[in-house]
CSV table of C-alpha atoms and ligand atoms in Angstrom, one decimal:
chain,number,residue,atom,x,y,z
A,1,MET,CA,24.0,2.0,2.2
A,2,ARG,CA,24.3,1.8,5.9
A,3,LYS,CA,21.8,2.5,8.6
A,4,VAL,CA,21.5,2.3,12.4
A,5,ILE,CA,19.3,-0.3,13.9
A,6,TYR,CA,18.0,-1.2,17.3
A,7,PRO,CA,18.0,-5.0,17.2
A,8,ALA,CA,16.1,-5.4,20.5
A,9,VAL,CA,15.4,-3.6,23.8
A,10,GLY,CA,18.7,-2.6,25.4
A,11,GLY,CA,21.4,-0.2,26.3
A,12,VAL,CA,23.6,1.8,23.9
A,13,ASP,CA,25.8,-1.3,23.5
A,14,THR,CA,23.0,-3.0,21.6
A,15,ILE,CA,23.0,-0.4,18.8
A,16,ARG,CA,24.2,-1.8,15.4
A,17,ILE,CA,25.1,-0.3,12.1
A,18,VAL,CA,24.2,-2.6,9.2
A,19,GLU,CA,24.8,-2.6,5.4
A,20,VAL,CA,21.6,-3.0,3.3
A,21,ALA,CA,20.6,-2.6,-0.3
A,22,ASP,CA,20.0,1.0,-1.4
A,23,PRO,CA,16.2,1.7,-1.2
A,24,VAL,CA,14.3,2.4,-4.4
A,25,ALA,CA,11.8,5.3,-4.8
A,26,GLY,CA,8.4,4.0,-5.8
A,27,PRO,CA,5.5,6.1,-7.3
A,28,GLY,CA,5.0,9.3,-5.4
A,29,GLU,CA,8.3,8.8,-3.5
A,30,ALA,CA,11.7,10.4,-3.3
A,31,ARG,CA,15.1,9.0,-2.4
A,32,ILE,CA,17.1,11.3,-0.2
A,33,ARG,CA,20.8,11.2,0.7
A,34,VAL,CA,20.8,12.1,4.4
A,35,HIS,CA,23.3,14.6,5.6
A,36,ARG,CA,22.0,15.2,9.1
A,37,ALA,CA,19.5,13.3,11.3
A,38,GLY,CA,18.2,14.6,14.6
A,39,ILE,CA,18.5,12.6,17.9
A,40,ASN,CA,15.5,13.0,20.2
A,41,PHE,CA,15.0,11.9,23.8
A,42,ALA,CA,12.2,9.7,22.5
A,43,ASP,CA,14.8,7.7,20.5
A,44,LEU,CA,16.5,6.8,23.8
A,45,MET,CA,13.2,5.7,25.3
A,46,MET,CA,12.4,3.6,22.2
A,47,ARG,CA,15.7,1.8,22.6
A,48,GLN,CA,14.7,0.9,26.1
A,49,GLY,CA,11.3,-0.3,25.1
A,50,LEU,CA,9.7,2.5,27.1
A,51,TYR,CA,8.0,4.4,24.3
A,52,GLY,CA,4.9,2.5,23.3
A,53,SER,CA,4.5,3.7,19.7
A,54,ASN,CA,7.6,2.6,17.8
A,55,PRO,CA,7.8,-0.1,15.2
A,56,ASP,CA,8.6,-3.7,16.2
A,57,TYR,CA,12.3,-4.5,16.7
A,58,PRO,CA,14.6,-4.5,14.8
A,59,PHE,CA,14.0,-1.0,13.5
A,60,THR,CA,15.8,2.1,12.6
A,61,PRO,CA,15.0,5.2,14.7
A,62,GLY,CA,15.0,8.8,13.6
A,63,TYR,CA,12.0,11.2,13.2
A,64,GLU,CA,13.8,13.8,11.1
A,65,ALA,CA,16.6,14.1,8.5
A,66,ALA,CA,17.9,16.7,6.2
A,67,GLY,CA,19.7,16.0,2.9
A,68,GLU,CA,19.5,16.1,-0.9
A,69,ILE,CA,17.2,14.4,-3.4
A,70,MET,CA,19.0,11.5,-5.2
A,71,ASP,CA,16.1,10.5,-7.5
A,72,VAL,CA,12.3,10.4,-7.5
A,73,GLY,CA,9.7,7.8,-8.4
A,74,GLU,CA,7.0,7.9,-11.1
A,75,GLY,CA,4.5,10.8,-11.0
A,76,VAL,CA,6.6,13.1,-8.8
A,77,GLU,CA,6.6,16.7,-9.8
A,78,GLY,CA,8.2,19.8,-8.2
A,79,ILE,CA,11.2,18.0,-6.6
A,80,SER,CA,14.3,17.1,-8.6
A,81,PRO,CA,17.7,15.4,-7.9
A,82,GLY,CA,20.0,17.7,-6.1
A,83,ASP,CA,17.3,19.7,-4.3
A,84,ARG,CA,18.0,20.2,-0.6
A,85,VAL,CA,15.2,19.0,1.6
A,86,LEU,CA,13.9,18.2,5.0
A,87,ALA,CA,12.4,14.7,5.5
A,88,ILE,CA,9.9,13.9,8.2
A,89,THR,CA,10.8,10.3,8.4
A,90,ALA,CA,8.8,9.3,11.5
A,91,PHE,CA,11.2,6.4,12.1
A,92,GLY,CA,14.1,5.4,9.8
A,93,GLY,CA,16.0,8.8,9.8
A,94,TYR,CA,19.2,7.3,11.2
A,95,SER,CA,20.2,6.1,7.6
A,96,GLU,CA,22.5,7.1,4.8
A,97,GLN,CA,19.5,7.1,2.5
A,98,VAL,CA,15.8,7.2,3.1
A,99,VAL,CA,12.8,6.8,0.7
A,100,LEU,CA,9.5,8.4,1.6
A,101,ASN,CA,6.4,9.8,0.2
A,102,THR,CA,7.0,13.4,-1.1
A,103,LYS,CA,4.2,14.6,1.1
A,104,ARG,CA,6.7,14.2,3.9
A,105,VAL,CA,9.5,16.0,2.0
A,106,ILE,CA,9.9,19.8,2.3
A,107,SER,CA,12.2,21.9,0.1
A,108,LEU,CA,14.7,24.0,2.1
A,109,PRO,CA,15.4,27.7,1.5
A,110,ASP,CA,19.0,28.2,0.3
A,111,SER,CA,19.9,30.0,3.5
A,112,MET,CA,18.8,27.1,5.8
A,113,SER,CA,21.6,24.7,6.6
A,114,PHE,CA,21.2,21.0,7.0
A,115,ASP,CA,22.0,21.4,10.7
A,116,GLN,CA,19.2,24.0,11.2
A,117,ALA,CA,16.7,21.9,9.2
A,118,ALA,CA,17.3,18.6,11.0
A,119,ALA,CA,17.1,20.4,14.4
A,120,ILE,CA,13.7,22.0,13.9
A,121,PRO,CA,10.8,19.5,13.3
A,122,VAL,CA,10.5,17.7,16.6
A,123,THR,CA,11.8,20.2,19.1
A,124,TYR,CA,10.4,23.4,17.7
A,125,GLY,CA,7.4,21.7,16.2
A,126,THR,CA,6.4,20.4,19.7
A,127,ALA,CA,7.2,23.7,21.4
A,128,PHE,CA,5.2,25.6,18.8
A,129,HIS,CA,2.3,23.2,19.0
A,130,MET,CA,2.1,23.5,22.8
A,131,LEU,CA,2.7,27.2,23.4
A,132,VAL,CA,1.4,28.8,20.2
A,133,TYR,CA,-1.2,26.5,18.7
A,134,LEU,CA,-2.8,25.1,21.9
A,135,GLY,CA,-1.7,27.7,24.4
A,136,ASN,CA,-2.1,31.0,22.5
A,137,LEU,CA,1.1,32.3,24.1
A,138,SER,CA,0.6,36.0,24.5
A,139,GLU,CA,2.8,39.0,25.3
A,140,GLY,CA,3.6,39.4,29.0
A,141,GLU,CA,2.9,35.8,29.9
A,142,ILE,CA,5.1,33.7,32.2
A,143,VAL,CA,6.3,30.2,31.3
A,144,LEU,CA,7.8,27.4,33.2
A,145,VAL,CA,9.9,24.9,31.2
A,146,HIS,CA,11.8,21.8,32.4
A,147,HIS,CA,14.9,20.3,30.6
A,148,ALA,CA,15.4,24.0,29.8
A,149,ALA,CA,18.8,23.5,28.3
A,150,GLY,CA,17.7,20.6,26.0
A,151,GLY,CA,16.3,20.5,22.5
A,152,VAL,CA,12.7,21.4,23.3
A,153,GLY,CA,13.8,23.7,26.2
A,154,THR,CA,16.0,25.9,24.0
A,155,ALA,CA,13.2,26.0,21.4
A,156,VAL,CA,10.8,27.1,24.0
A,157,ALA,CA,13.1,29.9,25.2
A,158,GLN,CA,13.4,31.3,21.6
A,159,LEU,CA,9.6,31.1,20.9
A,160,CYS,CA,8.9,32.8,24.2
A,161,LYS,CA,11.2,35.6,23.3
A,162,ALA,CA,9.6,35.9,19.8
A,163,TYR,CA,6.0,36.0,21.3
A,164,GLY,CA,6.9,38.5,24.0
A,165,ALA,CA,6.7,36.3,27.2
A,166,SER,CA,7.8,38.5,30.1
A,167,LEU,CA,9.5,35.7,32.0
A,168,VAL,CA,10.7,32.1,31.4
A,169,LEU,CA,11.6,30.0,34.3
A,170,GLY,CA,13.8,27.1,33.2
A,171,THR,CA,14.8,24.1,35.3
A,172,ALA,CA,18.0,22.2,34.5
A,173,SER,CA,21.0,20.6,36.1
A,174,ALA,CA,23.4,22.9,38.0
A,175,PRO,CA,26.2,23.0,35.4
A,176,LYS,CA,23.8,24.5,32.9
A,177,ARG,CA,23.0,27.7,34.8
A,178,GLU,CA,25.1,30.0,32.7
A,179,PHE,CA,23.8,28.5,29.4
A,180,VAL,CA,20.2,28.7,30.5
A,181,GLU,CA,20.7,32.3,31.6
A,182,SER,CA,22.3,33.2,28.3
A,183,LEU,CA,19.0,32.2,26.7
A,184,GLY,CA,17.2,34.9,28.8
A,185,MET,CA,15.6,32.4,31.2
A,186,ARG,CA,15.6,32.5,35.0
A,187,PHE,CA,17.6,29.4,35.8
A,188,VAL,CA,16.0,27.1,38.4
A,189,ASP,CA,18.4,24.4,39.8
A,190,ARG,CA,16.3,21.2,39.3
A,191,GLU,CA,17.8,19.6,42.5
A,192,ALA,CA,18.6,22.5,44.8
A,193,GLU,CA,15.5,24.6,44.3
A,194,ASP,CA,11.8,24.0,44.7
A,195,PHE,CA,10.5,25.2,41.3
A,196,VAL,CA,6.9,25.6,42.6
A,197,GLU,CA,8.1,28.0,45.2
A,198,VAL,CA,10.3,29.9,42.7
A,199,CYS,CA,7.3,30.2,40.3
A,200,LYS,CA,5.1,31.5,43.1
A,201,SER,CA,7.7,33.9,44.5
A,202,LYS,CA,8.4,35.4,41.0
A,203,THR,CA,4.7,36.0,40.3
A,204,GLY,CA,3.5,37.5,43.5
A,205,GLY,CA,2.0,34.2,44.6
A,206,LYS,CA,-0.1,33.8,41.5
A,207,GLY,CA,1.9,31.2,39.5
A,208,VAL,CA,2.8,30.9,35.8
A,209,HIS,CA,0.5,31.0,32.7
A,210,HIS,CA,2.1,27.9,31.0
A,211,ALA,CA,4.0,24.9,32.5
A,212,ILE,CA,5.7,22.5,30.1
A,213,ASP,CA,6.4,19.1,31.7
A,214,PRO,CA,8.1,16.2,30.0
A,215,VAL,CA,9.2,14.6,33.2
A,216,GLY,CA,6.2,12.6,34.4
A,217,GLY,CA,5.5,11.1,37.8
A,218,ASP,CA,4.7,13.3,40.7
A,219,HIS,CA,6.6,16.1,39.0
A,220,VAL,CA,3.5,16.7,36.9
A,221,MET,CA,1.4,17.6,39.9
A,222,ARG,CA,4.1,20.0,41.0
A,223,SER,CA,4.0,21.7,37.6
A,224,TYR,CA,0.2,21.9,37.9
A,225,LYS,CA,0.6,23.6,41.3
A,226,ALA,CA,3.0,26.1,39.8
A,227,LEU,CA,0.1,27.4,37.5
A,228,ARG,CA,-2.1,30.4,38.2
A,229,GLN,CA,-5.8,30.3,37.5
A,230,GLY,CA,-6.4,30.0,33.8
A,231,GLY,CA,-3.0,28.5,33.5
A,232,LYS,CA,-2.2,25.6,31.1
A,233,LEU,CA,-0.1,22.5,31.7
A,234,TYR,CA,1.3,20.6,28.8
A,235,PHE,CA,2.2,17.0,29.7
A,236,PHE,CA,4.3,15.5,26.9
A,237,GLY,CA,7.0,13.2,28.2
A,238,ALA,CA,8.1,10.8,30.9
A,239,SER,CA,11.9,11.3,31.2
A,240,SER,CA,11.8,10.2,34.9
A,241,ALA,CA,11.2,6.7,33.5
A,242,VAL,CA,14.8,6.7,32.2
A,243,LYS,CA,17.7,6.0,34.5
A,244,GLY,CA,20.9,5.7,32.6
A,245,ASP,CA,21.1,3.9,29.2
A,246,LYS,CA,19.8,0.5,30.4
A,247,ARG,CA,16.1,0.0,30.9
A,248,SER,CA,15.0,0.4,34.5
A,249,ILE,CA,11.7,-1.3,35.0
A,250,LEU,CA,11.6,0.1,38.5
A,251,ALA,CA,12.0,3.7,37.4
A,252,ALA,CA,9.4,3.2,34.7
A,253,PHE,CA,7.0,1.7,37.2
A,254,LYS,CA,7.5,4.5,39.7
A,255,MET,CA,6.9,7.1,37.0
A,256,TRP,CA,3.7,5.3,35.9
A,257,ARG,CA,2.5,4.8,39.4
A,258,SER,CA,3.1,8.4,40.6
A,259,THR,CA,1.8,10.2,37.5
A,260,PRO,CA,-1.4,12.0,38.6
A,261,ARG,CA,-4.9,11.0,37.3
A,262,PHE,CA,-6.5,14.4,37.0
A,263,ASN,CA,-10.0,14.9,38.3
A,264,PRO,CA,-12.1,17.3,36.1
A,265,LEU,CA,-14.1,18.4,39.1
A,266,LYS,CA,-11.0,19.5,40.9
A,267,MET,CA,-9.7,21.1,37.7
A,268,MET,CA,-12.9,23.0,37.4
A,269,SER,CA,-12.6,24.4,40.9
A,270,SER,CA,-9.0,25.4,40.3
A,271,ASN,CA,-9.6,26.9,36.9
A,272,LYS,CA,-6.6,25.2,35.2
A,273,ALA,CA,-6.2,23.2,32.0
A,274,VAL,CA,-4.1,20.1,31.2
A,275,PHE,CA,-3.1,19.2,27.6
A,276,GLY,CA,-1.7,15.9,26.7
A,277,VAL,CA,0.7,16.2,23.7
A,278,HIS,CA,2.2,13.5,21.5
A,279,MET,CA,3.3,14.9,18.1
A,280,GLY,CA,4.0,11.5,16.7
A,281,LEU,CA,0.3,10.5,17.1
A,282,LEU,CA,-1.3,13.6,15.6
A,283,ASP,CA,-3.9,12.5,13.1
A,284,ASP,CA,-4.0,15.6,11.0
A,285,GLU,CA,-0.7,16.0,9.2
A,286,SER,CA,-1.7,19.5,8.0
A,287,VAL,CA,-1.4,20.8,11.6
A,288,PHE,CA,2.2,19.8,11.9
A,289,SER,CA,3.1,21.0,8.4
A,290,GLY,CA,1.5,24.3,9.3
A,291,HIS,CA,3.8,24.6,12.3
A,292,LEU,CA,6.8,23.9,10.1
A,293,GLU,CA,5.8,26.6,7.6
A,294,ASN,CA,5.5,29.1,10.5
A,295,LEU,CA,8.8,28.0,12.0
A,296,SER,CA,10.5,28.3,8.6
A,297,ASP,CA,9.3,31.9,8.3
A,298,MET,CA,10.5,32.6,11.8
A,299,LEU,CA,13.9,31.2,11.0
A,300,LEU,CA,14.2,33.3,7.9
A,301,LYS,CA,13.2,36.4,9.9
A,302,GLY,CA,15.9,35.6,12.5
A,303,GLN,CA,13.4,35.0,15.2
A,304,ILE,CA,14.6,31.5,15.9
A,305,ASP,CA,17.9,29.8,15.3
A,306,PRO,CA,18.4,26.2,16.6
A,307,ILE,CA,21.2,25.8,19.1
A,308,ILE,CA,23.2,22.8,18.1
A,309,ASP,CA,25.0,21.1,21.0
A,310,SER,CA,27.0,18.7,18.9
A,311,VAL,CA,27.2,16.8,15.6
A,312,TRP,CA,28.5,13.2,15.8
A,313,ARG,CA,29.4,10.9,12.9
A,314,PHE,CA,26.7,8.2,12.7
A,315,GLU,CA,29.3,5.5,13.6
A,316,GLN,CA,29.4,7.3,17.0
A,317,VAL,CA,25.7,7.0,17.6
A,318,ALA,CA,26.1,5.2,20.9
A,319,GLU,CA,28.4,7.9,22.3
A,320,ALA,CA,26.0,10.6,21.0
A,321,GLN,CA,23.1,9.0,22.8
A,322,MET,CA,25.2,8.4,25.9
A,323,HIS,CA,26.0,12.2,25.9
A,324,ILE,CA,22.3,12.8,26.3
A,325,HIS,CA,21.9,10.1,28.9
A,326,ASN,CA,24.6,11.8,30.9
A,327,ARG,CA,22.7,15.1,30.7
A,328,GLY,CA,25.6,16.7,28.9
A,329,ASN,CA,23.7,18.3,26.0
A,330,ARG,CA,23.0,22.1,25.7
A,331,GLY,CA,20.7,22.2,22.7
A,332,LYS,CA,20.2,19.7,19.9
A,333,VAL,CA,22.3,16.7,19.2
A,334,LEU,CA,22.6,15.6,15.5
A,335,LEU,CA,24.1,12.7,13.6
A,336,ASP,CA,26.2,13.3,10.5
A,337,PHE,CA,25.5,10.9,7.6
A,338,SER,CA,27.1,13.0,4.9
A,339,PRO,CA,29.2,11.0,2.4
A,340,GLN,CA,33.0,11.1,3.2
B,1,NAP,N1,5.2,14.3,23.3
B,1,NAP,C1,5.9,14.7,22.3
B,1,NAP,O1,5.4,14.8,21.2
B,1,NAP,C2,7.4,15.1,22.5
B,1,NAP,C3,8.1,15.7,21.5
B,1,NAP,C4,9.4,16.1,21.8
B,1,NAP,C5,10.0,15.9,23.0
B,1,NAP,N2,9.2,15.3,24.0
B,1,NAP,C6,9.8,15.1,25.3
B,1,NAP,O2,10.4,16.2,25.7
B,1,NAP,C7,11.5,16.0,26.5
B,1,NAP,C8,12.7,16.7,25.9
B,1,NAP,O3,13.0,16.2,24.7
B,1,NAP,P1,14.4,16.5,23.9
B,1,NAP,O4,14.5,15.6,22.8
B,1,NAP,O5,14.4,18.0,23.7
B,1,NAP,O6,15.5,16.1,24.9
B,1,NAP,P2,16.5,17.0,25.8
B,1,NAP,O7,15.8,17.9,26.6
B,1,NAP,O8,17.6,17.5,25.0
B,1,NAP,O9,17.0,15.8,26.7
B,1,NAP,C9,18.1,15.7,27.4
B,1,NAP,C10,18.1,16.5,28.7
B,1,NAP,O10,17.0,16.0,29.5
B,1,NAP,C11,17.3,16.2,30.9
B,1,NAP,N3,16.9,15.0,31.5
B,1,NAP,C12,15.8,14.8,32.4
B,1,NAP,N4,15.7,13.6,32.8
B,1,NAP,C13,16.7,12.9,32.2
B,1,NAP,C14,17.0,11.5,32.2
B,1,NAP,N5,16.4,10.6,33.0
B,1,NAP,N6,18.1,11.1,31.5
B,1,NAP,C15,18.8,12.0,30.8
B,1,NAP,N7,18.5,13.3,30.7
B,1,NAP,C16,17.4,13.7,31.4
B,1,NAP,C17,18.8,16.5,31.0
B,1,NAP,O11,18.9,17.9,31.2
B,1,NAP,P3,18.9,18.4,32.7
B,1,NAP,O12,19.7,17.5,33.6
B,1,NAP,O13,19.5,19.8,32.6
B,1,NAP,O14,17.5,18.5,33.1
B,1,NAP,C18,19.3,16.2,29.6
B,1,NAP,O15,20.4,17.0,29.2
B,1,NAP,C19,11.7,14.5,26.6
B,1,NAP,O16,11.1,13.9,27.7
B,1,NAP,C20,10.9,14.0,25.3
B,1,NAP,O17,10.5,12.7,25.4
B,1,NAP,C21,8.0,14.9,23.7
């Protein structure tokens, strides 16, 4: 079988596809033929050595994959060859086959496509964790989200609608205005407009209830300023550390240097909260699986439906990642590993 590897830190030109022996399912494990694997922004940062919590090189990226069970190891019950499943691979998903403990394998309802399944865990799981689980998103609230047209951004827009948010302000690059507006958000041009001012002016000077910031650097303090009293900031990424597909130590350093160190005394006086969120480092797996159960119900009820930007054959993985580096995606980008 073939899989994608990152041999070492580098640009998309370093990505390789290698042929390896088929993996074998041990006790308690299942072998899955992957049809779709999700690409996440984190995969790009891992390739640049900017992530911090990935395996040593060489390794195969990929947090999530959807496919069918090929066979199962000793002692496995309740899953059989041919079953359609979602695999929470937490690395290794960019492969034709994966083997993993069945605790990380979830059966798919017949109506859920491989595209939908592979697009849900990281983007919707993270959005749900922030807004619903931590933030108790309630009817009538106002939300600010950055990268509004991306994987997490589009998930946020749909969750906000389902939970009755009254306004979602979404920052993105200028060519995405129409797309962002089509999702019911108030588009904020990330370069031409000051999002803090827009948030204040749209809320009678008060600010938003929730601000979702994956940008890092001094952007984080601006998101904090956009909050009203009682508002919640979710800090969950550092996209400003990335400049193009090659690693920029300067951009990473600037991001690290300018990211605010919050002072609890000042936070107390301003009555605001800051959550740090890293889904890959959640200790309690039941929290994440609870989110996936809720999201699966929401999908079946038609409350969410992942927006797929594009599906690329896995041999085009470099082009697919370049599409994200070039800020071209509107929704989720997937890799196609289905047998041809
Ligand atoms: N902590 C966690 O557990 C967690 C989980 C999931 C995602 N995240 C973070 O959330 C963010 C969104 O993730 P995603 O997978 O949904 O990605 P995504 O939003 O689909 O990422 C691509 C979009 O990000 C925007 N962007 C901002 N800075 C960029 C840069 N330096 N290079 C290229 N694009 C840039 C671009 O849109 P515009 O130009 O329109 O802004 C681009 O189209 C990422 O920062 C990711 O690391 C964190």
